[in-house]
XYZ file of N, CA and C in Angstrom:
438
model
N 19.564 3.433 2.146
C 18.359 3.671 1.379
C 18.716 3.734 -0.098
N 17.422 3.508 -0.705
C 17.992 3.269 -2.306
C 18.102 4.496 -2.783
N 18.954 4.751 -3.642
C 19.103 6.103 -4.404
C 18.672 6.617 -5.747
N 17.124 5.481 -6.139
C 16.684 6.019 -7.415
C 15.763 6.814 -7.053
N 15.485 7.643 -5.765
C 14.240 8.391 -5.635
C 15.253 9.616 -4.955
N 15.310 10.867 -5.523
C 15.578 12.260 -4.418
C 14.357 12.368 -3.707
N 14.312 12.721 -2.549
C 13.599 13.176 -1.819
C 13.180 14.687 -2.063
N 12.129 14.965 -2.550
C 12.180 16.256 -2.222
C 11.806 16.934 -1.837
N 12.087 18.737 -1.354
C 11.336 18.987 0.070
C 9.594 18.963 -0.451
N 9.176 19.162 0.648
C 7.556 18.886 0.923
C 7.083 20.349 -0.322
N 5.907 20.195 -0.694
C 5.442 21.352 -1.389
C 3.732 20.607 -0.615
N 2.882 22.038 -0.982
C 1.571 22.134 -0.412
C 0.694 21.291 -1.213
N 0.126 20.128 -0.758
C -1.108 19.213 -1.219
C 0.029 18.328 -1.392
N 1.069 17.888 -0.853
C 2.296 16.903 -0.478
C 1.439 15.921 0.326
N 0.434 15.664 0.265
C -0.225 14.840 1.840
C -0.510 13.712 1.159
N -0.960 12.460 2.240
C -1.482 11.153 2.116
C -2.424 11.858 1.758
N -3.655 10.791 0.794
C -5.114 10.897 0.801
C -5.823 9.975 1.440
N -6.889 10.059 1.686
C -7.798 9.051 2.509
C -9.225 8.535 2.078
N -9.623 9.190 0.772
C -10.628 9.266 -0.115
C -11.028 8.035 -0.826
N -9.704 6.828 -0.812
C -9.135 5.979 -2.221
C -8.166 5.636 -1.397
N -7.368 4.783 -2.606
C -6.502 3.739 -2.423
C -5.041 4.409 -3.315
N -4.411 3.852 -3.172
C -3.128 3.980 -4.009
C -2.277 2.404 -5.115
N -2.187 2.738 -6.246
C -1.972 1.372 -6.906
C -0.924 1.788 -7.531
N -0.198 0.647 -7.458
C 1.288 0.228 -8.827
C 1.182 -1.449 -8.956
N 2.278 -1.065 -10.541
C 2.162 -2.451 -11.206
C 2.746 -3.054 -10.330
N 2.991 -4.287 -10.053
C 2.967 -4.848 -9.487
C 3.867 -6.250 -10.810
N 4.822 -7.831 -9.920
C 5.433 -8.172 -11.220
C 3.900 -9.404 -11.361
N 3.850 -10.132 -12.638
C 2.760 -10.739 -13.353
C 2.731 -12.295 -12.754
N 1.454 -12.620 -12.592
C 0.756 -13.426 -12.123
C 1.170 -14.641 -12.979
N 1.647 -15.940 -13.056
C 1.013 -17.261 -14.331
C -0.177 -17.550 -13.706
N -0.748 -18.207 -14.663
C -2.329 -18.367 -14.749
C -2.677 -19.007 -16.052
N -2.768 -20.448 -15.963
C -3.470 -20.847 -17.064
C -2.916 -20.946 -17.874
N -2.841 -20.169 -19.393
C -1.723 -20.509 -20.243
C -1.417 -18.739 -20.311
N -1.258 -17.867 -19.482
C -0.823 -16.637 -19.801
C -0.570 -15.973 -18.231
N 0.408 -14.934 -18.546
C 0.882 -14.015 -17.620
C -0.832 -13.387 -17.463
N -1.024 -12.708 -15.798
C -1.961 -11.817 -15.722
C -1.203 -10.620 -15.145
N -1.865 -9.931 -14.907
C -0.527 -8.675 -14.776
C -1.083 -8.314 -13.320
N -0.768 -8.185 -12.405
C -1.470 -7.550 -10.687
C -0.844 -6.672 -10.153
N -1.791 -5.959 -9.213
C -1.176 -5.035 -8.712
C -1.030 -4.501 -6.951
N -0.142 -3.763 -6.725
C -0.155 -3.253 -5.402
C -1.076 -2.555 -5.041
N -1.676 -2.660 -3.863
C -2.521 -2.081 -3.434
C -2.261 -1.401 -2.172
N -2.574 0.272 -1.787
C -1.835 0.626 -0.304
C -3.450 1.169 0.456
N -3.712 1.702 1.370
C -4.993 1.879 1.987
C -4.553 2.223 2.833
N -4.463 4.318 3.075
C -4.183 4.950 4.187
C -5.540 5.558 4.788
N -5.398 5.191 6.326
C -6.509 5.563 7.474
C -5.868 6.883 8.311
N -6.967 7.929 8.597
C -6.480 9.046 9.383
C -5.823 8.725 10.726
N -5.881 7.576 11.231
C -5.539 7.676 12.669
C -4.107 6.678 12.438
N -3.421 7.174 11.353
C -1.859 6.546 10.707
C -1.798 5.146 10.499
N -3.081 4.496 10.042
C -2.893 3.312 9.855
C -2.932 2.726 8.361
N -2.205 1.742 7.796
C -2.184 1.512 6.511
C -2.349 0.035 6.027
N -3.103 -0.160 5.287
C -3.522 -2.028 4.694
C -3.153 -2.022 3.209
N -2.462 -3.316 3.628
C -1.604 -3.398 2.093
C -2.114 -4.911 1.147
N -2.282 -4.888 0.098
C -2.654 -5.874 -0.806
C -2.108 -6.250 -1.873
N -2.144 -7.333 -2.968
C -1.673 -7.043 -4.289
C -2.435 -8.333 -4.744
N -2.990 -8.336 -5.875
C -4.263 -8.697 -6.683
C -4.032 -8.376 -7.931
N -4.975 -9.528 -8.886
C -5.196 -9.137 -10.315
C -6.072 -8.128 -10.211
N -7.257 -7.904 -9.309
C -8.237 -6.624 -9.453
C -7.691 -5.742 -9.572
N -8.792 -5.275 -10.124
C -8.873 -3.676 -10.372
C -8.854 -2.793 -9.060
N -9.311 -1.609 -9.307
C -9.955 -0.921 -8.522
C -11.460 -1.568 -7.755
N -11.813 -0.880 -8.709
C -13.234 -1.162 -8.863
C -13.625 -2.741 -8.265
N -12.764 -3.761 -8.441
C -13.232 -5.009 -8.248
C -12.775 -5.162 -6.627
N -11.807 -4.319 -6.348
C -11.717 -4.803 -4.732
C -12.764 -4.643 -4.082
N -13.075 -5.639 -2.855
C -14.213 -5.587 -1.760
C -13.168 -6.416 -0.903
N -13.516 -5.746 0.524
C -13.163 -5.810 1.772
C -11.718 -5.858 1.937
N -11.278 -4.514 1.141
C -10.053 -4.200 1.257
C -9.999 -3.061 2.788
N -9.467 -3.216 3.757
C -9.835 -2.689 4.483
C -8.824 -2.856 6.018
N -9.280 -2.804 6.924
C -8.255 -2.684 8.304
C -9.267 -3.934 8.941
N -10.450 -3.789 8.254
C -11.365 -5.228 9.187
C -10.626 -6.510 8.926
N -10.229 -6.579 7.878
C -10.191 -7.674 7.036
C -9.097 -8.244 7.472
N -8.914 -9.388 8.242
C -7.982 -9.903 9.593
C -6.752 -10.463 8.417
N -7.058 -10.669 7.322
C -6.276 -11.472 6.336
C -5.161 -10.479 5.771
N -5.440 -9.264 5.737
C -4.435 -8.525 5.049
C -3.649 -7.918 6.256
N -2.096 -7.121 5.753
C -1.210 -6.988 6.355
C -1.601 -5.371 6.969
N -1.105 -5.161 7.989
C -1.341 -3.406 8.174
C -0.335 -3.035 9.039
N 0.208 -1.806 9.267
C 0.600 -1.254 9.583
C 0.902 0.114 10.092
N 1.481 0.669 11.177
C 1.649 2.146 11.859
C 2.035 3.091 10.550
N 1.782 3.909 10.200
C 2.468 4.983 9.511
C 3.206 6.064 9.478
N 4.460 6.459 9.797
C 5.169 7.153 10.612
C 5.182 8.539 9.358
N 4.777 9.938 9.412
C 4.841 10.935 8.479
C 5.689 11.903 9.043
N 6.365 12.217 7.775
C 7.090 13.620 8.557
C 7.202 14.436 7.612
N 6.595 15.370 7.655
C 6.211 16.700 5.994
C 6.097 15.300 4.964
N 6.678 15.178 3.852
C 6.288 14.231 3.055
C 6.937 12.991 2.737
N 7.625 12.734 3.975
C 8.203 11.424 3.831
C 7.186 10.369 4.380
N 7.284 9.332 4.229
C 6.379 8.157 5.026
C 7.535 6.927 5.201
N 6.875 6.324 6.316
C 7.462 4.776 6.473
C 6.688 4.161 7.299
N 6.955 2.504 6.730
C 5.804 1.785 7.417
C 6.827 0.426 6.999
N 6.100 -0.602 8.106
C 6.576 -2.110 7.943
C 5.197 -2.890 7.907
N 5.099 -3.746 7.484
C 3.954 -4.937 7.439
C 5.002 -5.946 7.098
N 3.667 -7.280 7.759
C 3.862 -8.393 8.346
C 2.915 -9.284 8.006
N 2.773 -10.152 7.392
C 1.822 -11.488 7.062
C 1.656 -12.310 8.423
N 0.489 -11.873 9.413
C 0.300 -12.590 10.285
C -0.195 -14.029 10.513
N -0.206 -14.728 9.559
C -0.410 -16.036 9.405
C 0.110 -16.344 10.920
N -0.259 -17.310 11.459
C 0.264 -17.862 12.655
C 1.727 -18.788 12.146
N 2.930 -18.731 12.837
C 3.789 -19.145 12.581
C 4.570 -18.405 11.545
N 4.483 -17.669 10.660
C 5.121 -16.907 9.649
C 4.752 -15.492 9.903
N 6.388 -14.779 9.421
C 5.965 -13.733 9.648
C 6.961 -12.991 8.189
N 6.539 -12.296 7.478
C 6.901 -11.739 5.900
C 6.999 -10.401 5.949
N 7.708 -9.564 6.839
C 8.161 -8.324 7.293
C 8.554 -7.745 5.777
N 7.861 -6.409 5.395
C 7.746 -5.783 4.243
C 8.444 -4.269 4.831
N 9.221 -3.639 4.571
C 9.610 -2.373 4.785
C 9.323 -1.396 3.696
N 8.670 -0.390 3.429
C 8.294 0.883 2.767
C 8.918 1.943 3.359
N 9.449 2.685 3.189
C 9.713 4.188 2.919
C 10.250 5.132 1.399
N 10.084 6.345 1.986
C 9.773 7.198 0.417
C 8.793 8.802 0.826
N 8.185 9.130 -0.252
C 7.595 10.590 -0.207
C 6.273 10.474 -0.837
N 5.903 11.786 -0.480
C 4.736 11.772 -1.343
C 4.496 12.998 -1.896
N 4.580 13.006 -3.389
C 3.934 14.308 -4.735
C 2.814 14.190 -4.827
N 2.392 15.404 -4.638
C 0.651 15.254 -5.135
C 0.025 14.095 -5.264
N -0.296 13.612 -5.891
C -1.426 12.088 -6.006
C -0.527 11.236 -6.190
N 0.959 11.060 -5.535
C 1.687 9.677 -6.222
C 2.389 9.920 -4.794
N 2.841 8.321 -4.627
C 4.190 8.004 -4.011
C 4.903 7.439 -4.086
N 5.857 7.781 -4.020
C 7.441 6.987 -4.473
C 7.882 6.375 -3.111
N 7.972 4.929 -3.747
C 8.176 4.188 -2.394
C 9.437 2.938 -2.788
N 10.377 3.056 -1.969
C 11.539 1.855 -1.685
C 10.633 0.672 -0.890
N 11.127 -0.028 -1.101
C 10.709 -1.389 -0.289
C 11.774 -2.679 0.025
N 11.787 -3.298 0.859
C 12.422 -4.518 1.409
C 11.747 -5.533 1.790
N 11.584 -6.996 1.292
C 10.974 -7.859 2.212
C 12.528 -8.305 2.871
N 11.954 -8.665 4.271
C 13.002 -9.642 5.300
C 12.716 -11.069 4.935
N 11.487 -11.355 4.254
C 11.090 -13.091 4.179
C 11.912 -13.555 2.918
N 12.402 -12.695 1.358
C 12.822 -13.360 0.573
C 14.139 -12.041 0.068
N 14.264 -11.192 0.786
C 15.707 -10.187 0.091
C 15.065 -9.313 -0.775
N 14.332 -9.440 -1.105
C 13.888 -8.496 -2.782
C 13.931 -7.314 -2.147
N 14.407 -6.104 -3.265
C 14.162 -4.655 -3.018
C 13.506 -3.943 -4.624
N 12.926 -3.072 -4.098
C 12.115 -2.643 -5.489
C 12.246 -1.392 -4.951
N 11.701 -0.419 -5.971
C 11.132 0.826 -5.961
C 9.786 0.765 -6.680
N 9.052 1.739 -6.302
C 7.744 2.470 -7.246
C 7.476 3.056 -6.962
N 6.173 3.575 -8.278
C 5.024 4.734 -8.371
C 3.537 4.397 -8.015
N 3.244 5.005 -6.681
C 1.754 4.813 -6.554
C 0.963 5.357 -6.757
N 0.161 5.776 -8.093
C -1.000 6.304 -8.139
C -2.118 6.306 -7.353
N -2.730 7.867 -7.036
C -4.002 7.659 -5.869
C -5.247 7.440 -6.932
N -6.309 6.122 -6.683
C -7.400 6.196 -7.163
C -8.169 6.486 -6.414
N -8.895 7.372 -6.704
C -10.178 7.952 -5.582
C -11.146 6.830 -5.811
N -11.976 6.778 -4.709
C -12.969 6.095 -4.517
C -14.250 6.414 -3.666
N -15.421 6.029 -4.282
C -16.356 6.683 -3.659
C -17.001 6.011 -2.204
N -17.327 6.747 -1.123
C -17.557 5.571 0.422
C -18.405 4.848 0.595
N -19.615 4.687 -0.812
C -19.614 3.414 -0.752
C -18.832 1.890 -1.264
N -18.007 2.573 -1.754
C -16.933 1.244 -2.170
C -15.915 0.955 -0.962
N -15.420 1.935 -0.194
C -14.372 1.851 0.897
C -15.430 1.534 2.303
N -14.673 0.102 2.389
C -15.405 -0.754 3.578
C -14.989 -0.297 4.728
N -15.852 0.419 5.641
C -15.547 1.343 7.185
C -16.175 0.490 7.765
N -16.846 -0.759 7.885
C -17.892 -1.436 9.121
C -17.162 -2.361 10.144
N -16.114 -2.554 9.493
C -14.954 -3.778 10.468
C -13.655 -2.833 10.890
N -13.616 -2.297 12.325
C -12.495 -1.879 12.298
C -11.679 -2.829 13.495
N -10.357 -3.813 13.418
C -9.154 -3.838 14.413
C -8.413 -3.219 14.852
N -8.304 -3.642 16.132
C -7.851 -2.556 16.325
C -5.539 -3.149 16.248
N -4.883 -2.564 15.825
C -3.859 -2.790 16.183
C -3.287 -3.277 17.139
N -1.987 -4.432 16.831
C -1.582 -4.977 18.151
C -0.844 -3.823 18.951
């Protein structure tokens, strides 16, 4: 595991939120004649499930970010006091882009390591929680997990 994050022990309001989404920068888009800058997107569900994205949108501009939405990646969420880990997978038929996350969670942020298996890259980051109000967070499509 990477060693730019200590773990540290759990403190109280250490929890996932479920209210909102969680965002980090993310690296920049070309487009036209300029960099756009995009970002990560994470989407934790109470029954440990998580949908992952990354987009020039905003907040505000995502729609049908969600567990319906057959196109994005999701995954089990394994918690233990304030650690998390999770894998996603680009189910495209024939490809598969295995993403590894683990890390903690401080109050409204999480610090997360990552691995893809499809191209080697390893990163770290900071995920800020943006709250969001339920009519913006799409509940009408739910899959169910393989």
């Amino acid at each position: 595991m990477n060693a730019a994050f200590d773990v540290p022990p759990a403190l109280p309001g250490d929890t996932l939120r479920y209210d909102g989404i969680y965002q980090s920068p993310a690296d920049s888009m070309e487009f036209g004649h300029g960099l756009i800058p995009t970002w990560s997107y994470l989407r934790f569900y109470p029954d440990s499930l998580v949908v992952t994205t990354s987009t020039h949108g905003e907040p505000h501009e995502l729609s049908n970010f969600s567990i319906g939405n057959e196109l994005l990646p999701y995954a089990r969420v394994i918690v233990g006091g304030n650690r998390i880990a999770f894998s996603t997978g680009d189910f495209a038929p024939g490809h598969t882009a295995i993403v590894d996350y683990s890390g903690f969670v401080r109050e409204d942020r999480l610090y997360l390591w990552t691995y893809s298996h499809f191209n080697g890259h390893r990163s770290n980051g900071v995920y800020a929680f943006v709250p969001m109000s339920t009519e913006r967070l799409d509940t009408s499509r739910e899959r169910r997990p393989r």
